[in-house]
């Protein structure tokens, strides 16, 4: 009798769903993430993971995607292209339906051919120089007309029209400055100097003196990671009394490194943690509830969160978990994000809300809301 009672109880629990989740039992939809967790830019990888983990948690709590849970599989690209290639191949071999990442342009260039040859959607959520369109690549962050194209006219009007361009000797700064030069010329501005660092500098005094001698009103800055000490040293030497920084790619994760220096630097971003918008405030609260009350919440968290939200919407639109069907469904997709609606256009770039912000203490604060800015990626898919 006791055995029969146990069997009947177990059957009742299964029928009623008590203690049993059909979503948990279903085969997961695996999504890969090629991100830096070592090698120099791991802060950005950690920010991306915060967004992806939150999105997966919310999606699964709401029933998953077509009744299946989402599982994110992480791989460290070590901030090196060969490691990114190896990580990408490993994830594809593990049967992921799409890959999110990486962070750096060099690693992106390394993994795009693998995404294309394996016909795997690659969801890139870092600010991007653009210029490349591929059926298998989607951009979820800004391209130059959305950030620099909005920032330079503001700086030109507010602070002056002479510019010094300072960046790291890497892919992204070179390409961004190539785009900046005609924009500055169109604004009636003048470039009074351009310099690239090698990444080996520790004392920036000679470079600070070079910038000061050129007397620019605006320092267009694309120097992160190993060169970010320039800001502290330049501030201490008084460079920013007459020159204002237009900082490309600035986010909350950089601010602590300045140790209170570099106030009133300006940038253009798709989100900031100090936003008064209720939806963004709620998003920041959820991230901190998950990651800790003191965790930084940059736009990298938001854009990577968006990749999974969009992937879920594309799979549901397609009605099946199929890479080619997902790609077709993603083009033209409109989905809700913490900062408002995001539209993935036919060239696989994102229209999103943008704003100009400035540094204040250890935060970014809003200077001007720009509304929805459509991308101009400088390329077009041949089959669209």
XYZ file of C-alpha atoms in Angstrom:
384
model
C 0.000 0.000 0.000
C 2.812 2.407 0.892
C 4.530 1.772 -2.477
C 1.273 2.349 -4.367
C 0.705 5.607 -2.463
C 4.157 6.856 -3.394
C 3.566 6.016 -7.054
C 0.193 7.787 -7.061
C 1.748 10.868 -5.411
C 4.587 10.970 -7.929
C 2.101 10.712 -10.795
C 0.020 13.530 -9.310
C 3.060 15.751 -8.990
C 3.976 15.178 -12.639
C 0.439 15.825 -13.847
C 0.082 18.991 -11.788
C 3.597 20.209 -12.550
C 4.514 20.558 -8.871
C 8.293 20.530 -8.468
C 8.768 19.895 -12.202
C 9.475 22.353 -14.991
C 9.006 21.367 -18.592
C 11.320 24.259 -19.566
C 14.090 22.935 -17.310
C 13.637 19.442 -18.719
C 13.675 20.537 -22.356
C 16.846 20.556 -24.444
C 18.481 23.979 -23.894
C 19.108 26.461 -26.665
C 22.842 26.983 -26.419
C 24.291 30.420 -27.143
C 28.040 30.965 -27.216
C 29.841 34.029 -25.873
C 33.412 34.813 -26.988
C 34.525 37.452 -24.492
C 37.734 38.645 -22.798
C 38.104 37.393 -19.233
C 41.874 37.908 -19.292
C 44.478 39.687 -21.385
C 43.818 43.349 -20.615
C 40.189 44.236 -21.331
C 38.509 41.728 -19.024
C 36.495 44.494 -17.342
C 34.482 44.735 -20.549
C 34.024 40.973 -20.714
C 32.687 40.986 -17.175
C 30.239 43.766 -18.057
C 29.023 41.798 -21.075
C 28.530 38.707 -18.897
C 26.391 40.684 -16.446
C 23.998 41.584 -19.259
C 23.904 38.105 -20.763
C 23.364 36.401 -17.409
C 20.481 38.724 -16.550
C 18.811 38.236 -19.932
C 19.116 34.436 -19.718
C 17.716 34.465 -16.188
C 14.716 36.575 -17.201
C 14.027 34.570 -20.357
C 14.131 31.262 -18.502
C 11.992 32.555 -15.635
C 9.344 33.544 -18.194
C 9.216 30.097 -19.806
C 12.243 30.109 -22.072
C 12.085 30.282 -25.855
C 9.559 28.013 -27.558
C 9.426 26.114 -24.276
C 13.196 25.616 -24.093
C 15.658 27.238 -21.674
C 18.539 29.388 -22.857
C 22.042 28.349 -21.842
C 24.983 30.714 -22.371
C 28.359 29.011 -22.818
C 31.297 31.333 -22.156
C 34.762 31.164 -23.717
C 37.707 33.428 -22.847
C 39.267 35.014 -25.934
C 42.189 36.288 -23.792
C 42.051 39.592 -25.752
C 44.040 37.889 -28.522
C 42.843 37.047 -32.064
C 44.246 33.472 -32.107
C 42.475 32.713 -28.823
C 39.272 34.251 -30.165
C 39.453 32.018 -33.237
C 39.965 28.917 -31.094
C 37.110 29.891 -28.778
C 34.783 30.515 -31.708
C 35.536 27.129 -33.272
C 35.052 25.360 -29.932
C 31.653 26.955 -29.350
C 30.449 26.130 -32.841
C 31.554 22.573 -32.265
C 29.482 22.566 -29.077
C 26.378 23.207 -31.169
C 25.550 26.807 -30.286
C 22.829 28.464 -32.360
C 24.572 31.884 -32.253
C 27.646 33.543 -30.739
C 27.782 36.849 -28.840
C 31.000 38.864 -28.868
C 33.847 39.566 -28.960
C 34.866 43.014 -27.609
C 37.887 44.226 -29.584
C 37.902 45.011 -33.302
C 40.966 42.815 -33.846
C 39.180 39.810 -32.373
C 36.025 40.630 -34.316
C 38.004 40.605 -37.551
C 39.435 37.238 -36.537
C 36.103 35.507 -35.863
C 33.895 36.940 -38.626
C 35.298 34.566 -41.303
C 34.543 31.638 -38.982
C 30.974 32.863 -38.444
C 30.530 33.161 -42.193
C 32.048 29.789 -43.110
C 30.045 27.980 -40.422
C 26.898 30.039 -41.142
C 26.586 30.973 -37.483
C 24.986 34.296 -36.443
C 27.495 36.555 -34.676
C 25.934 39.176 -32.387
C 28.416 42.008 -31.793
C 27.475 44.426 -29.002
C 30.479 46.759 -28.771
C 30.738 50.201 -30.387
C 31.968 49.519 -33.879
C 33.693 51.384 -36.704
C 31.336 49.710 -39.217
C 32.134 49.503 -42.892
C 31.387 45.797 -43.165
C 28.074 44.090 -43.807
C 27.606 40.335 -43.614
C 24.603 38.043 -43.575
C 26.025 36.409 -40.461
C 26.990 39.502 -38.429
C 24.666 41.770 -36.423
C 25.741 44.974 -34.652
C 23.910 45.876 -31.422
C 25.914 48.939 -30.436
C 26.852 52.199 -32.113
C 28.577 52.988 -35.388
C 30.391 56.314 -35.976
C 27.443 58.416 -37.154
C 25.550 57.456 -33.989
C 28.265 58.381 -31.502
C 31.068 60.476 -33.024
C 28.723 61.972 -35.620
C 26.600 63.356 -32.772
C 29.435 64.218 -30.398
C 31.617 66.290 -32.751
C 28.945 68.851 -33.735
C 28.161 69.350 -30.049
C 31.836 69.795 -29.125
C 32.420 72.105 -32.083
C 29.572 74.371 -30.983
C 30.176 74.240 -27.232
C 33.982 74.335 -26.962
C 35.669 75.291 -30.233
C 36.740 74.010 -33.620
C 40.414 73.061 -33.235
C 41.122 69.377 -32.593
C 43.978 67.144 -31.554
C 43.398 63.437 -32.313
C 44.999 61.039 -29.840
C 44.542 57.278 -29.997
C 46.150 53.902 -29.548
C 47.983 52.407 -32.514
C 45.223 49.845 -33.069
C 42.475 49.096 -35.569
C 39.595 50.941 -33.945
C 41.300 54.342 -33.259
C 42.822 54.474 -36.754
C 39.494 53.783 -38.437
C 37.559 56.145 -36.170
C 40.004 58.981 -36.866
C 39.826 58.314 -40.598
C 36.071 58.873 -40.284
C 36.500 61.870 -37.958
C 38.701 63.898 -40.303
C 36.061 64.650 -42.985
C 33.443 65.223 -40.262
C 35.654 67.861 -38.640
C 36.358 69.464 -42.013
C 32.623 69.615 -42.751
C 32.064 71.369 -39.410
C 34.622 74.003 -40.370
C 37.062 72.628 -37.837
C 40.832 72.272 -38.001
C 42.989 69.343 -36.893
C 46.116 70.708 -35.218
C 47.728 67.340 -34.463
C 47.328 63.571 -34.600
C 49.257 61.043 -32.546
C 49.073 57.312 -31.830
C 50.611 55.625 -28.798
C 52.441 52.302 -28.825
C 51.052 50.970 -25.547
C 54.450 50.972 -23.851
C 54.280 54.515 -22.470
C 54.102 55.085 -18.715
C 55.189 58.719 -18.563
C 52.999 60.767 -20.893
C 54.742 64.105 -20.202
C 56.212 64.512 -23.711
C 52.863 63.712 -25.333
C 51.008 66.059 -22.979
C 53.467 68.829 -23.876
C 52.926 68.122 -27.582
C 49.147 68.429 -27.211
C 49.434 71.577 -25.078
C 51.716 73.228 -27.632
C 49.120 72.666 -30.370
C 46.482 74.465 -28.225
C 43.423 72.453 -29.338
C 40.034 73.319 -27.946
C 38.989 69.665 -28.256
C 41.041 66.543 -27.642
C 39.405 63.692 -29.567
C 40.490 60.734 -27.475
C 40.488 57.045 -28.446
C 43.034 55.708 -26.022
C 41.875 53.082 -23.545
C 43.401 50.221 -21.616
C 47.150 50.732 -21.305
C 46.921 54.429 -22.243
C 44.202 55.622 -19.946
C 46.768 56.992 -17.438
C 47.176 59.847 -19.919
C 43.987 61.403 -18.497
C 45.257 61.540 -14.904
C 48.669 62.873 -15.889
C 47.254 65.431 -18.307
C 44.774 66.694 -15.728
C 47.528 67.087 -13.116
C 49.598 69.082 -15.618
C 46.673 71.437 -16.331
C 45.980 70.409 -19.931
C 42.217 70.405 -19.441
C 42.002 74.034 -18.330
C 41.838 75.071 -21.985
C 41.136 71.772 -23.741
C 38.001 69.616 -23.376
C 38.075 65.869 -24.007
C 35.689 64.225 -26.472
C 36.159 60.628 -25.358
C 35.235 57.894 -27.851
C 33.948 54.693 -26.255
C 33.877 56.055 -22.706
C 31.728 54.165 -20.199
C 31.251 53.825 -16.454
C 33.846 51.064 -16.185
C 36.592 53.528 -17.136
C 35.745 56.205 -14.591
C 37.276 54.646 -11.484
C 40.656 54.468 -13.210
C 40.749 58.280 -13.417
C 40.647 58.635 -9.596
C 38.575 61.780 -9.778
C 40.597 63.335 -12.589
C 39.244 64.076 -16.063
C 36.053 65.846 -15.062
C 33.785 67.308 -17.761
C 34.918 64.873 -20.453
C 32.188 64.284 -23.024
C 31.006 61.196 -24.868
C 28.029 59.858 -26.831
C 26.521 56.591 -25.582
C 23.336 54.504 -25.858
C 22.813 54.388 -22.079
C 24.104 55.593 -18.721
C 23.510 54.186 -15.261
C 22.361 57.542 -13.809
C 19.433 57.839 -16.236
C 16.140 59.040 -14.736
C 14.134 56.970 -17.204
C 12.061 54.457 -15.173
C 12.846 51.524 -17.466
C 16.597 52.160 -17.291
C 16.462 52.690 -13.527
C 14.677 49.354 -13.181
C 17.283 47.668 -15.383
C 20.168 49.049 -13.325
C 18.400 47.861 -10.165
C 18.045 44.325 -11.545
C 21.698 44.196 -12.579
C 22.797 45.293 -9.104
C 20.409 42.891 -7.410
C 22.142 40.133 -9.341
C 25.748 41.356 -9.366
C 25.998 43.350 -6.136
C 24.949 46.791 -4.963
C 28.245 48.379 -6.007
C 28.566 46.758 -9.427
C 29.140 49.145 -12.316
C 26.474 49.171 -15.021
C 27.768 50.442 -18.347
C 26.239 50.434 -21.812
C 28.147 47.181 -22.401
C 25.778 45.495 -19.937
C 22.745 46.880 -21.763
C 23.842 46.103 -25.325
C 24.841 42.528 -24.469
C 21.572 42.039 -22.602
C 19.859 43.156 -25.813
C 21.507 40.419 -27.878
C 19.644 37.652 -26.061
C 16.375 39.596 -25.977
C 16.612 40.038 -29.749
C 17.621 36.400 -30.285
C 14.576 35.243 -28.318
C 12.306 37.487 -30.398
C 13.874 36.273 -33.653
C 13.474 32.591 -32.746
C 9.847 33.138 -31.788
C 9.259 35.073 -35.005
C 10.849 32.252 -37.005
C 8.947 29.630 -35.042
C 11.969 27.343 -34.887
C 15.561 27.153 -33.696
C 17.345 27.312 -37.029
C 20.306 29.558 -37.811
C 19.204 30.678 -41.276
C 15.623 31.242 -40.135
C 16.884 33.279 -37.166
C 18.964 35.481 -39.475
C 15.985 36.122 -41.731
C 13.795 36.926 -38.722
C 16.381 39.242 -37.135
C 16.551 41.625 -40.108
C 13.853 44.265 -39.584
C 13.202 43.097 -36.026
C 11.943 45.634 -33.479
C 12.326 44.690 -29.819
C 12.000 46.396 -26.447
C 15.196 47.312 -24.598
C 15.888 49.110 -21.291
C 16.385 52.369 -23.238
C 13.400 52.034 -25.566
C 12.727 50.239 -28.841
C 15.663 48.980 -30.904
C 15.314 48.206 -34.617
C 17.713 45.894 -36.452
C 17.801 47.191 -40.013
C 18.185 45.248 -43.254
C 21.976 45.647 -43.101
C 21.999 44.191 -39.554
C 22.794 47.406 -37.670
C 20.734 48.915 -34.832
C 18.643 52.079 -34.605
C 18.575 53.088 -30.935
C 18.228 55.994 -28.556
C 21.442 57.945 -27.983
C 22.581 60.691 -25.622
C 25.528 62.963 -24.994
C 26.938 62.553 -21.505
C 29.806 63.970 -19.475
C 31.909 62.850 -16.542
C 30.840 64.106 -13.128
C 32.635 62.564 -10.172
C 32.701 58.825 -10.787
C 29.578 58.874 -12.956
C 28.336 59.785 -16.389
C 25.465 62.260 -16.416
C 23.188 63.327 -19.240
C 24.014 66.461 -21.188
C 21.535 66.032 -24.031
C 19.122 63.291 -25.063
C 19.356 62.760 -28.827
C 16.439 60.384 -29.398
C 16.519 57.603 -31.961
C 19.553 57.698 -34.250
C 19.582 55.397 -37.287
C 22.910 53.785 -38.240
C 24.939 54.641 -41.317
C 27.300 51.668 -41.392
C 29.021 52.533 -44.673
C 28.055 49.235 -46.261
C 25.036 47.411 -47.613
C 24.122 43.762 -47.841
C 24.143 42.734 -51.469
C 20.995 40.639 -51.166
C 18.875 43.325 -49.481
